[in-house]
Amino acid sequence: MKRSTRRRLGEGALYGLLGAVVVALAVAADWPEIQENFLNGDVLRSLWPEIVTVAAKNTVVYTVIAFAGGLALALVLALMKLSPVAPYRWLATVYIEFFRGLPALVVILAMGFAIPIAFQWRPPGGSIGAGVLALIIVSAAYIAETLRAGIQAVPVGQVEAARSLGMSGAWTTVSVVLPQALRIVIPPLTNEFVLLIKDTSLLFVLGMAIDEQELTTFSRDALTTNANSSPLLAVAVLYLIITLPLTRLVAYLERRSMVRVR
Amino acid sequence: MSAQAPASRAIDVRDLHKSFGDHEVLKGIDFHVDTAEVVCVIGPSGSGKSTLLRCANMLERPTSGTVLVEGIDMTDPETDLDEVRSRIGMVFQQFNLFPHLTVLRNLTLAQQRAKGRGRAEAEQCARDNLDKVGLADREGAYPAQLSGGQQQRVAIARALSMEPDMMMFDEPTSALDPELVGDVLAVMRQLANEGMTMMVVTHEMGFAREVGDKLVFMDDGVIVEEGDPRAVLSNPQHERTQAFLSKVL
Ligand SMILES: Nc1ncnc2c1ncn2[C@@H]1O[C@H](COP(=O)(O)OP(=O)(O)OP(=O)(O)O)[C@@H](O)[C@H]1O
Ligand SMILES: [Mg+2]
């Protein structure tokens, strides 16, 4: 048998297998049952409009707050990590390694339950405040590493040019290094943002008032009240509506920066 | 301290040593540039020319020795390095323009941040200097939109915008296509004619011969020979100078 014939046969077998699985699933699946459970019109209609005006809105609000806070904290950590003062570097390293090594859920539980019990101190904003604070703390650790890499990717000649003009180290960082570093880190930062959107779903462990619910908590509530899985599907679609444009944007930005670097 | 230099001495380097790890790159350099003098530095790759230039404004910290700039001891921890650096214009082989800023902003940034000038004054000075290097019409462009020769002229204009007392060039034309070298050299020539104090590391022997007041030949971390450019180039005294010149001329 010629090699090309054999390859074509092999490919054909793979397509055949795929076809067989699809057919088997279609035959075996109980379509009315699936529709009743996942695409139940009455249940879906009952979610409207709160699923968007409350749940999706809260998901976005929590993400934006956590991201903004995380970015600010991360900038401090990244500059500490690049500091000539060794103790600053150690502190930043310990922070970053510590919180990157823990599951976000553990930090959320610690902020929501352990710390208030241990120290009689409640983060502002109730349990949601505690959860968002936990997300700030965790995301800062990841974003700090991204920012550090971005700052180090700025050619050293840029710093030398600025310093040789008489600019101070601080002004050089602010006016020359950071603007260029931010451009470099926009694609990875968008990725962090997408991860954070999904991480807000972890906040459900803290429990929250109706008007505080984000998408996952909202869907779990609707799931139990209706004893029906349709809310899960609706929420999945909403997550994708939020995240897909962003992941496509990252792909686009990465392609573009690749072209620019040549 | 006996290190107090005559006022006419722009750069005065004494017994300068510089090591990277246990690699000694400068092995005791005595070197000076007088006010309004053009000193060219030549030598084979790796001989320490850039390191000497970079030690002069403390981009590189000397291992030992003194560096005086207009009589100010640069190795003294009390010296305000930023202030002294703003008086030394520096031009790099790779231009090092700020790619995220327009040409005009490249020229105004340090005037505002380091010299405390207001925006209007900074822009006025920037435009004068862009005009001087023949790029008045490109103030709104970004560095990536310019040719290498234009970028280097912008870099020179950026350094001049600080109204420095002296200029240092590190192989300013080595990264340029041959047909773009002339424009940059013309700007440097004009500066020299205006009486600017200049230290120029270069491979352009023609420039060194015609514009330089003094030529310094470095090899392996020491100054092997120095003197009048025409004399050194046409009648090198030292064997290493002869060997180097026979390769580049
Ligand atoms: N930051 C550094 N760390 C370690 N070694 C260095 C550093 N900078 C320069 N060197 C070394 O010092 C020596 C002299 O370098 P320098 O750049 O001063 O030479 P140069 O005369 O300017 O050469 P070229 O003509 O190639 O520019 C070289 O061997 C180089 O590898
Ligand atoms: Mg060099």
Short mmCIF file of N, CA and C in Angstrom, two decimals, chain A residues 101-260:
data_model
loop_
_atom_site.label_atom_id
_atom_site.label_comp_id
_atom_site.label_asym_id
_atom_site.label_seq_id
_atom_site.Cartn_x
_atom_site.Cartn_y
_atom_site.Cartn_z
N GLY A 101 0.70 30.25 45.40
CA GLY A 101 0.73 28.84 45.78
C GLY A 101 -0.56 28.37 46.41
N LEU A 102 -1.44 29.29 46.78
CA LEU A 102 -2.70 28.89 47.44
C LEU A 102 -3.85 28.90 46.45
N PRO A 103 -4.81 27.99 46.61
CA PRO A 103 -6.04 28.12 45.81
C PRO A 103 -6.78 29.40 46.20
N ALA A 104 -7.32 30.09 45.22
CA ALA A 104 -8.05 31.33 45.50
C ALA A 104 -9.17 31.07 46.51
N LEU A 105 -9.77 29.89 46.42
CA LEU A 105 -10.89 29.57 47.30
C LEU A 105 -10.47 29.61 48.77
N VAL A 106 -9.26 29.15 49.05
CA VAL A 106 -8.77 29.14 50.43
C VAL A 106 -8.63 30.58 50.94
N VAL A 107 -8.12 31.47 50.09
CA VAL A 107 -7.96 32.86 50.51
C VAL A 107 -9.34 33.50 50.72
N ILE A 108 -10.29 33.16 49.85
CA ILE A 108 -11.64 33.71 49.99
C ILE A 108 -12.25 33.24 51.31
N LEU A 109 -12.12 31.98 51.63
CA LEU A 109 -12.65 31.45 52.89
C LEU A 109 -11.95 32.11 54.07
N ALA A 110 -10.65 32.30 53.96
CA ALA A 110 -9.91 32.93 55.05
C ALA A 110 -10.42 34.34 55.30
N MET A 111 -10.60 35.11 54.21
CA MET A 111 -11.06 36.48 54.34
C MET A 111 -12.49 36.53 54.86
N GLY A 112 -13.32 35.61 54.39
CA GLY A 112 -14.74 35.63 54.73
C GLY A 112 -15.02 35.11 56.13
N PHE A 113 -14.28 34.09 56.56
CA PHE A 113 -14.62 33.45 57.83
C PHE A 113 -13.48 33.45 58.84
N ALA A 114 -12.29 33.01 58.42
CA ALA A 114 -11.22 32.80 59.39
C ALA A 114 -10.75 34.10 60.02
N ILE A 115 -10.50 35.12 59.17
CA ILE A 115 -9.95 36.37 59.71
C ILE A 115 -10.94 37.08 60.63
N PRO A 116 -12.22 37.18 60.24
CA PRO A 116 -13.18 37.83 61.16
C PRO A 116 -13.26 37.12 62.51
N ILE A 117 -13.17 35.80 62.51
CA ILE A 117 -13.24 35.08 63.78
C ILE A 117 -11.96 35.29 64.58
N ALA A 118 -10.82 35.19 63.90
CA ALA A 118 -9.54 35.25 64.61
C ALA A 118 -9.25 36.65 65.14
N PHE A 119 -9.54 37.68 64.32
CA PHE A 119 -9.09 39.03 64.69
C PHE A 119 -10.25 39.96 65.03
N GLN A 120 -11.46 39.44 65.04
CA GLN A 120 -12.62 40.30 65.31
C GLN A 120 -12.62 41.51 64.37
N TRP A 121 -12.16 41.30 63.12
CA TRP A 121 -12.14 42.40 62.15
C TRP A 121 -12.84 41.94 60.89
N ARG A 122 -13.79 42.73 60.43
CA ARG A 122 -14.50 42.38 59.21
C ARG A 122 -14.09 43.32 58.10
N PRO A 123 -13.67 42.79 56.95
CA PRO A 123 -13.40 43.69 55.82
C PRO A 123 -14.67 44.47 55.50
N PRO A 124 -14.53 45.72 55.04
CA PRO A 124 -15.71 46.52 54.69
C PRO A 124 -16.50 45.87 53.56
N GLY A 125 -17.83 46.13 53.56
CA GLY A 125 -18.65 45.62 52.47
C GLY A 125 -19.19 44.23 52.72
N GLY A 126 -19.20 43.80 53.98
CA GLY A 126 -19.80 42.50 54.30
C GLY A 126 -19.02 41.36 53.68
N SER A 127 -19.70 40.23 53.48
CA SER A 127 -18.98 39.06 52.99
C SER A 127 -18.53 39.28 51.54
N ILE A 128 -19.29 40.08 50.76
CA ILE A 128 -18.84 40.37 49.40
C ILE A 128 -17.56 41.20 49.42
N GLY A 129 -17.53 42.18 50.33
CA GLY A 129 -16.32 42.97 50.47
C GLY A 129 -15.14 42.09 50.77
N ALA A 130 -15.34 41.12 51.69
CA ALA A 130 -14.26 40.20 52.05
C ALA A 130 -13.83 39.39 50.84
N GLY A 131 -14.81 38.92 50.06
CA GLY A 131 -14.49 38.10 48.90
C GLY A 131 -13.72 38.87 47.85
N VAL A 132 -14.18 40.11 47.58
CA VAL A 132 -13.50 40.91 46.56
C VAL A 132 -12.09 41.26 47.03
N LEU A 133 -11.96 41.54 48.33
CA LEU A 133 -10.63 41.81 48.88
C LEU A 133 -9.71 40.61 48.66
N ALA A 134 -10.27 39.41 48.89
CA ALA A 134 -9.47 38.19 48.67
C ALA A 134 -9.04 38.10 47.21
N LEU A 135 -9.94 38.44 46.29
CA LEU A 135 -9.59 38.39 44.87
C LEU A 135 -8.52 39.42 44.53
N ILE A 136 -8.61 40.61 45.16
CA ILE A 136 -7.56 41.62 44.96
C ILE A 136 -6.22 41.06 45.39
N ILE A 137 -6.21 40.46 46.58
CA ILE A 137 -4.95 39.95 47.14
C ILE A 137 -4.35 38.87 46.24
N VAL A 138 -5.21 37.96 45.78
CA VAL A 138 -4.70 36.85 44.95
C VAL A 138 -4.28 37.36 43.56
N SER A 139 -5.13 38.16 42.93
CA SER A 139 -4.81 38.58 41.55
C SER A 139 -3.56 39.45 41.54
N ALA A 140 -3.36 40.23 42.63
CA ALA A 140 -2.16 41.08 42.68
C ALA A 140 -0.90 40.25 42.55
N ALA A 141 -0.90 39.05 43.14
CA ALA A 141 0.29 38.20 43.09
C ALA A 141 0.59 37.80 41.65
N TYR A 142 -0.45 37.45 40.92
CA TYR A 142 -0.24 37.03 39.52
C TYR A 142 0.12 38.23 38.65
N ILE A 143 -0.64 39.33 38.81
CA ILE A 143 -0.41 40.50 37.96
C ILE A 143 0.98 41.07 38.22
N ALA A 144 1.45 40.99 39.48
CA ALA A 144 2.78 41.52 39.79
C ALA A 144 3.85 40.82 38.95
N GLU A 145 3.74 39.52 38.81
CA GLU A 145 4.72 38.80 38.00
C GLU A 145 4.63 39.22 36.53
N THR A 146 3.41 39.42 36.05
CA THR A 146 3.22 39.89 34.68
C THR A 146 3.86 41.26 34.48
N LEU A 147 3.60 42.17 35.43
CA LEU A 147 4.15 43.52 35.32
C LEU A 147 5.67 43.50 35.40
N ARG A 148 6.21 42.68 36.31
CA ARG A 148 7.67 42.61 36.44
C ARG A 148 8.29 42.17 35.11
N ALA A 149 7.70 41.16 34.50
CA ALA A 149 8.23 40.69 33.21
C ALA A 149 8.14 41.81 32.18
N GLY A 150 7.04 42.55 32.18
CA GLY A 150 6.86 43.65 31.23
C GLY A 150 7.89 44.75 31.44
N ILE A 151 8.11 45.11 32.71
CA ILE A 151 9.09 46.16 33.02
C ILE A 151 10.47 45.71 32.58
N GLN A 152 10.79 44.43 32.81
CA GLN A 152 12.12 43.96 32.43
C GLN A 152 12.28 43.81 30.92
N ALA A 153 11.15 43.77 30.21
CA ALA A 153 11.22 43.66 28.75
C ALA A 153 11.53 45.01 28.09
N VAL A 154 11.42 46.09 28.86
CA VAL A 154 11.78 47.40 28.29
C VAL A 154 13.31 47.46 28.19
N PRO A 155 13.84 47.74 26.99
CA PRO A 155 15.29 47.71 26.81
C PRO A 155 16.02 48.64 27.79
N VAL A 156 17.16 48.18 28.29
CA VAL A 156 17.90 48.95 29.29
C VAL A 156 18.38 50.27 28.70
N GLY A 157 18.54 50.33 27.35
CA GLY A 157 18.93 51.57 26.70
C GLY A 157 17.94 52.70 26.92
N GLN A 158 16.68 52.36 27.14
CA GLN A 158 15.67 53.37 27.41
C GLN A 158 15.94 54.07 28.73
N VAL A 159 16.29 53.28 29.75
CA VAL A 159 16.61 53.84 31.05
C VAL A 159 17.89 54.67 30.94
N GLU A 160 18.87 54.16 30.22
CA GLU A 160 20.14 54.88 30.10
C GLU A 160 19.93 56.20 29.38
N ALA A 161 19.10 56.21 28.34
CA ALA A 161 18.84 57.46 27.63
C ALA A 161 18.20 58.48 28.57
N ALA A 162 17.21 58.04 29.34
CA ALA A 162 16.51 58.96 30.23
C ALA A 162 17.45 59.48 31.33
N ARG A 163 18.22 58.55 31.92
CA ARG A 163 19.13 58.98 33.00
C ARG A 163 20.21 59.91 32.45
N SER A 164 20.69 59.64 31.22
CA SER A 164 21.76 60.48 30.70
C SER A 164 21.25 61.89 30.38
N LEU A 165 19.94 62.04 30.25
CA LEU A 165 19.37 63.38 30.05
C LEU A 165 19.20 64.10 31.39
N GLY A 166 19.49 63.38 32.48
CA GLY A 166 19.39 64.01 33.79
C GLY A 166 18.09 63.72 34.52
N MET A 167 17.25 62.84 33.94
CA MET A 167 16.00 62.51 34.62
C MET A 167 16.28 61.60 35.82
N SER A 168 15.52 61.80 36.90
CA SER A 168 15.70 61.00 38.10
C SER A 168 15.22 59.57 37.84
N GLY A 169 15.61 58.66 38.72
CA GLY A 169 15.14 57.28 38.59
C GLY A 169 13.63 57.19 38.63
N ALA A 170 13.00 57.98 39.51
CA ALA A 170 11.55 57.92 39.65
C ALA A 170 10.86 58.41 38.39
N TRP A 171 11.30 59.57 37.85
CA TRP A 171 10.68 60.09 36.64
C TRP A 171 10.90 59.14 35.46
N THR A 172 12.10 58.52 35.43
CA THR A 172 12.38 57.58 34.36
C THR A 172 11.39 56.41 34.40
N THR A 173 11.15 55.91 35.61
CA THR A 173 10.19 54.81 35.75
C THR A 173 8.80 55.24 35.29
N VAL A 174 8.38 56.41 35.76
CA VAL A 174 7.00 56.84 35.49
C VAL A 174 6.80 57.23 34.02
N SER A 175 7.75 57.98 33.44
CA SER A 175 7.51 58.53 32.10
C SER A 175 8.06 57.68 30.97
N VAL A 176 9.01 56.82 31.26
CA VAL A 176 9.66 56.07 30.18
C VAL A 176 9.41 54.57 30.30
N VAL A 177 9.65 54.00 31.48
CA VAL A 177 9.57 52.54 31.61
C VAL A 177 8.13 52.06 31.69
N LEU A 178 7.35 52.62 32.62
CA LEU A 178 6.00 52.08 32.82
C LEU A 178 5.11 52.21 31.58
N PRO A 179 5.10 53.35 30.87
CA PRO A 179 4.24 53.41 29.68
C PRO A 179 4.57 52.33 28.66
N GLN A 180 5.86 52.02 28.52
CA GLN A 180 6.24 50.98 27.56
C GLN A 180 5.93 49.59 28.10
N ALA A 181 6.15 49.41 29.41
CA ALA A 181 5.86 48.11 30.02
C ALA A 181 4.36 47.80 29.92
N LEU A 182 3.53 48.83 30.14
CA LEU A 182 2.08 48.60 30.11
C LEU A 182 1.64 48.11 28.73
N ARG A 183 2.23 48.71 27.68
CA ARG A 183 1.91 48.26 26.33
C ARG A 183 2.24 46.78 26.14
N ILE A 184 3.38 46.39 26.70
CA ILE A 184 3.82 45.01 26.55
C ILE A 184 2.88 44.05 27.29
N VAL A 185 2.37 44.50 28.44
CA VAL A 185 1.61 43.56 29.27
C VAL A 185 0.10 43.61 29.01
N ILE A 186 -0.35 44.40 28.07
CA ILE A 186 -1.80 44.46 27.85
C ILE A 186 -2.38 43.08 27.49
N PRO A 187 -1.78 42.31 26.57
CA PRO A 187 -2.37 40.98 26.32
C PRO A 187 -2.38 40.07 27.56
N PRO A 188 -1.26 39.89 28.26
CA PRO A 188 -1.34 39.04 29.46
C PRO A 188 -2.27 39.61 30.53
N LEU A 189 -2.37 40.94 30.62
CA LEU A 189 -3.28 41.51 31.62
C LEU A 189 -4.73 41.20 31.27
N THR A 190 -5.05 41.24 29.98
CA THR A 190 -6.41 40.89 29.58
C THR A 190 -6.71 39.45 29.96
N ASN A 191 -5.71 38.60 29.83
CA ASN A 191 -5.87 37.21 30.27
C ASN A 191 -6.17 37.13 31.76
N GLU A 192 -5.43 37.92 32.57
CA GLU A 192 -5.68 37.93 34.01
C GLU A 192 -7.11 38.37 34.28
N PHE A 193 -7.57 39.32 33.48
CA PHE A 193 -8.93 39.83 33.67
C PHE A 193 -9.96 38.72 33.43
N VAL A 194 -9.73 37.95 32.37
CA VAL A 194 -10.66 36.85 32.06
C VAL A 194 -10.65 35.81 33.19
N LEU A 195 -9.46 35.49 33.68
CA LEU A 195 -9.37 34.54 34.79
C LEU A 195 -10.12 35.06 36.00
N LEU A 196 -10.03 36.37 36.21
CA LEU A 196 -10.68 36.98 37.37
C LEU A 196 -12.20 36.92 37.23
N ILE A 197 -12.69 37.11 36.01
CA ILE A 197 -14.14 36.99 35.78
C ILE A 197 -14.61 35.63 36.27
N LYS A 198 -13.85 34.61 35.89
CA LYS A 198 -14.27 33.27 36.28
C LYS A 198 -14.08 33.04 37.78
N ASP A 199 -13.07 33.66 38.35
CA ASP A 199 -12.81 33.49 39.78
C ASP A 199 -13.89 34.14 40.65
N THR A 200 -14.61 35.15 40.11
CA THR A 200 -15.68 35.73 40.92
C THR A 200 -16.73 34.68 41.24
N SER A 201 -16.80 33.60 40.46
CA SER A 201 -17.78 32.56 40.75
C SER A 201 -17.49 31.89 42.09
N LEU A 202 -16.23 31.96 42.53
CA LEU A 202 -15.88 31.34 43.82
C LEU A 202 -16.52 32.06 44.99
N LEU A 203 -16.95 33.32 44.76
CA LEU A 203 -17.52 34.10 45.85
C LEU A 203 -18.80 33.45 46.39
N PHE A 204 -19.35 32.49 45.61
CA PHE A 204 -20.62 31.90 46.05
C PHE A 204 -20.49 31.21 47.40
N VAL A 205 -19.26 30.77 47.77
CA VAL A 205 -19.10 30.08 49.05
C VAL A 205 -19.39 31.00 50.24
N LEU A 206 -19.36 32.31 50.02
CA LEU A 206 -19.55 33.23 51.14
C LEU A 206 -21.02 33.49 51.42
N GLY A 207 -21.89 33.12 50.49
CA GLY A 207 -23.30 33.42 50.64
C GLY A 207 -23.50 34.91 50.46
N MET A 208 -24.63 35.30 49.83
CA MET A 208 -24.83 36.74 49.63
C MET A 208 -26.31 37.07 49.46
N ALA A 209 -26.63 38.34 49.75
CA ALA A 209 -28.00 38.80 49.60
C ALA A 209 -28.39 38.74 48.12
N ILE A 210 -29.74 38.73 47.87
CA ILE A 210 -30.23 38.60 46.50
C ILE A 210 -29.59 39.62 45.56
N ASP A 211 -29.58 40.90 46.02
CA ASP A 211 -29.08 41.93 45.12
C ASP A 211 -27.56 41.95 45.03
N GLU A 212 -26.88 41.07 45.76
CA GLU A 212 -25.42 40.98 45.66
C GLU A 212 -24.98 39.83 44.76
N GLN A 213 -25.94 39.01 44.33
CA GLN A 213 -25.57 37.77 43.67
C GLN A 213 -24.86 38.00 42.34
N GLU A 214 -23.79 37.26 42.15
CA GLU A 214 -23.17 37.27 40.84
C GLU A 214 -23.68 36.05 40.06
N LEU A 215 -23.19 35.85 38.85
CA LEU A 215 -23.82 34.88 37.94
C LEU A 215 -23.92 33.47 38.53
N THR A 216 -22.84 32.97 39.11
CA THR A 216 -22.85 31.59 39.59
C THR A 216 -23.81 31.40 40.76
N THR A 217 -23.74 32.31 41.74
CA THR A 217 -24.64 32.23 42.88
C THR A 217 -26.09 32.33 42.41
N PHE A 218 -26.33 33.25 41.51
CA PHE A 218 -27.66 33.46 40.97
C PHE A 218 -28.18 32.17 40.32
N SER A 219 -27.32 31.52 39.55
CA SER A 219 -27.78 30.33 38.83
C SER A 219 -28.00 29.17 39.81
N ARG A 220 -27.16 29.10 40.83
CA ARG A 220 -27.34 28.00 41.78
C ARG A 220 -28.66 28.17 42.53
N ASP A 221 -28.98 29.39 42.89
CA ASP A 221 -30.25 29.67 43.56
C ASP A 221 -31.42 29.27 42.67
N ALA A 222 -31.33 29.73 41.40
CA ALA A 222 -32.42 29.43 40.46
C ALA A 222 -32.51 27.94 40.20
N LEU A 223 -31.37 27.28 40.22
CA LEU A 223 -31.32 25.84 40.00
C LEU A 223 -32.12 25.11 41.08
N THR A 224 -31.91 25.50 42.33
CA THR A 224 -32.59 24.80 43.43
C THR A 224 -34.05 25.18 43.52
N THR A 225 -34.38 26.47 43.31
CA THR A 225 -35.78 26.85 43.41
C THR A 225 -36.62 26.19 42.32
N ASN A 226 -36.05 26.07 41.11
CA ASN A 226 -36.84 25.52 40.01
C ASN A 226 -36.66 24.02 39.83
N ALA A 227 -35.70 23.45 40.57
CA ALA A 227 -35.35 22.04 40.36
C ALA A 227 -35.17 21.76 38.87
N ASN A 228 -34.42 22.66 38.22
CA ASN A 228 -34.25 22.58 36.77
C ASN A 228 -32.89 23.16 36.39
N SER A 229 -32.25 22.54 35.36
CA SER A 229 -30.87 22.93 35.04
C SER A 229 -30.75 24.08 34.05
N SER A 230 -31.88 24.57 33.53
CA SER A 230 -31.80 25.63 32.52
C SER A 230 -31.01 26.86 32.97
N PRO A 231 -31.13 27.32 34.24
CA PRO A 231 -30.36 28.51 34.65
C PRO A 231 -28.86 28.32 34.44
N LEU A 232 -28.38 27.10 34.64
CA LEU A 232 -26.96 26.84 34.45
C LEU A 232 -26.54 27.15 33.01
N LEU A 233 -27.38 26.69 32.07
CA LEU A 233 -27.06 26.92 30.67
C LEU A 233 -27.08 28.42 30.36
N ALA A 234 -28.11 29.11 30.89
CA ALA A 234 -28.23 30.55 30.62
C ALA A 234 -27.01 31.29 31.15
N VAL A 235 -26.56 30.89 32.35
CA VAL A 235 -25.42 31.56 32.97
C VAL A 235 -24.14 31.26 32.19
N ALA A 236 -24.02 30.02 31.70
CA ALA A 236 -22.85 29.67 30.89
C ALA A 236 -22.78 30.56 29.67
N VAL A 237 -23.95 30.77 29.02
CA VAL A 237 -23.97 31.62 27.83
C VAL A 237 -23.54 33.04 28.19
N LEU A 238 -24.02 33.54 29.33
CA LEU A 238 -23.66 34.90 29.72
C LEU A 238 -22.16 35.04 30.00
N TYR A 239 -21.59 34.04 30.70
CA TYR A 239 -20.14 34.08 30.92
C TYR A 239 -19.40 34.17 29.59
N LEU A 240 -19.84 33.35 28.64
CA LEU A 240 -19.15 33.34 27.34
C LEU A 240 -19.30 34.67 26.62
N ILE A 241 -20.51 35.28 26.75
CA ILE A 241 -20.71 36.58 26.11
C ILE A 241 -19.71 37.60 26.65
N ILE A 242 -19.41 37.48 27.95
CA ILE A 242 -18.46 38.43 28.54
C ILE A 242 -17.01 38.07 28.20
N THR A 243 -16.68 36.76 28.29
CA THR A 243 -15.27 36.40 28.18
C THR A 243 -14.79 36.23 26.73
N LEU A 244 -15.65 35.72 25.85
CA LEU A 244 -15.17 35.44 24.49
C LEU A 244 -14.61 36.66 23.76
N PRO A 245 -15.32 37.81 23.81
CA PRO A 245 -14.72 38.97 23.12
C PRO A 245 -13.34 39.29 23.68
N LEU A 246 -13.19 39.12 25.00
CA LEU A 246 -11.90 39.44 25.61
C LEU A 246 -10.81 38.46 25.17
N THR A 247 -11.12 37.16 25.14
CA THR A 247 -10.09 36.22 24.71
C THR A 247 -9.76 36.42 23.23
N ARG A 248 -10.78 36.78 22.43
CA ARG A 248 -10.48 37.09 21.03
C ARG A 248 -9.58 38.33 20.94
N LEU A 249 -9.87 39.32 21.81
CA LEU A 249 -9.07 40.54 21.83
C LEU A 249 -7.61 40.22 22.15
N VAL A 250 -7.40 39.32 23.12
CA VAL A 250 -6.03 38.93 23.47
C VAL A 250 -5.34 38.32 22.25
N ALA A 251 -6.06 37.41 21.58
CA ALA A 251 -5.47 36.76 20.40
C ALA A 251 -5.08 37.81 19.37
N TYR A 252 -5.98 38.80 19.18
CA TYR A 252 -5.72 39.85 18.20
C TYR A 252 -4.50 40.68 18.61
N LEU A 253 -4.47 41.08 19.90
CA LEU A 253 -3.35 41.91 20.37
C LEU A 253 -2.03 41.17 20.25
N GLU A 254 -2.06 39.86 20.55
CA GLU A 254 -0.82 39.09 20.48
C GLU A 254 -0.35 38.97 19.03
N ARG A 255 -1.31 38.77 18.10
CA ARG A 255 -0.94 38.69 16.70
C ARG A 255 -0.31 40.00 16.27
N ARG A 256 -0.96 41.11 16.71
CA ARG A 256 -0.49 42.41 16.27
C ARG A 256 0.90 42.70 16.82
N SER A 257 1.13 42.39 18.09
CA SER A 257 2.45 42.70 18.65
C SER A 257 3.51 41.84 17.99
N MET A 258 3.12 40.63 17.55
CA MET A 258 4.07 39.76 16.86
C MET A 258 4.48 40.40 15.53
N VAL A 259 3.47 40.96 14.84
CA VAL A 259 3.75 41.60 13.55
C VAL A 259 4.68 42.79 13.75
N ARG A 260 4.40 43.57 14.83
CA ARG A 260 5.15 44.79 15.04
C ARG A 260 6.61 44.50 15.36
#
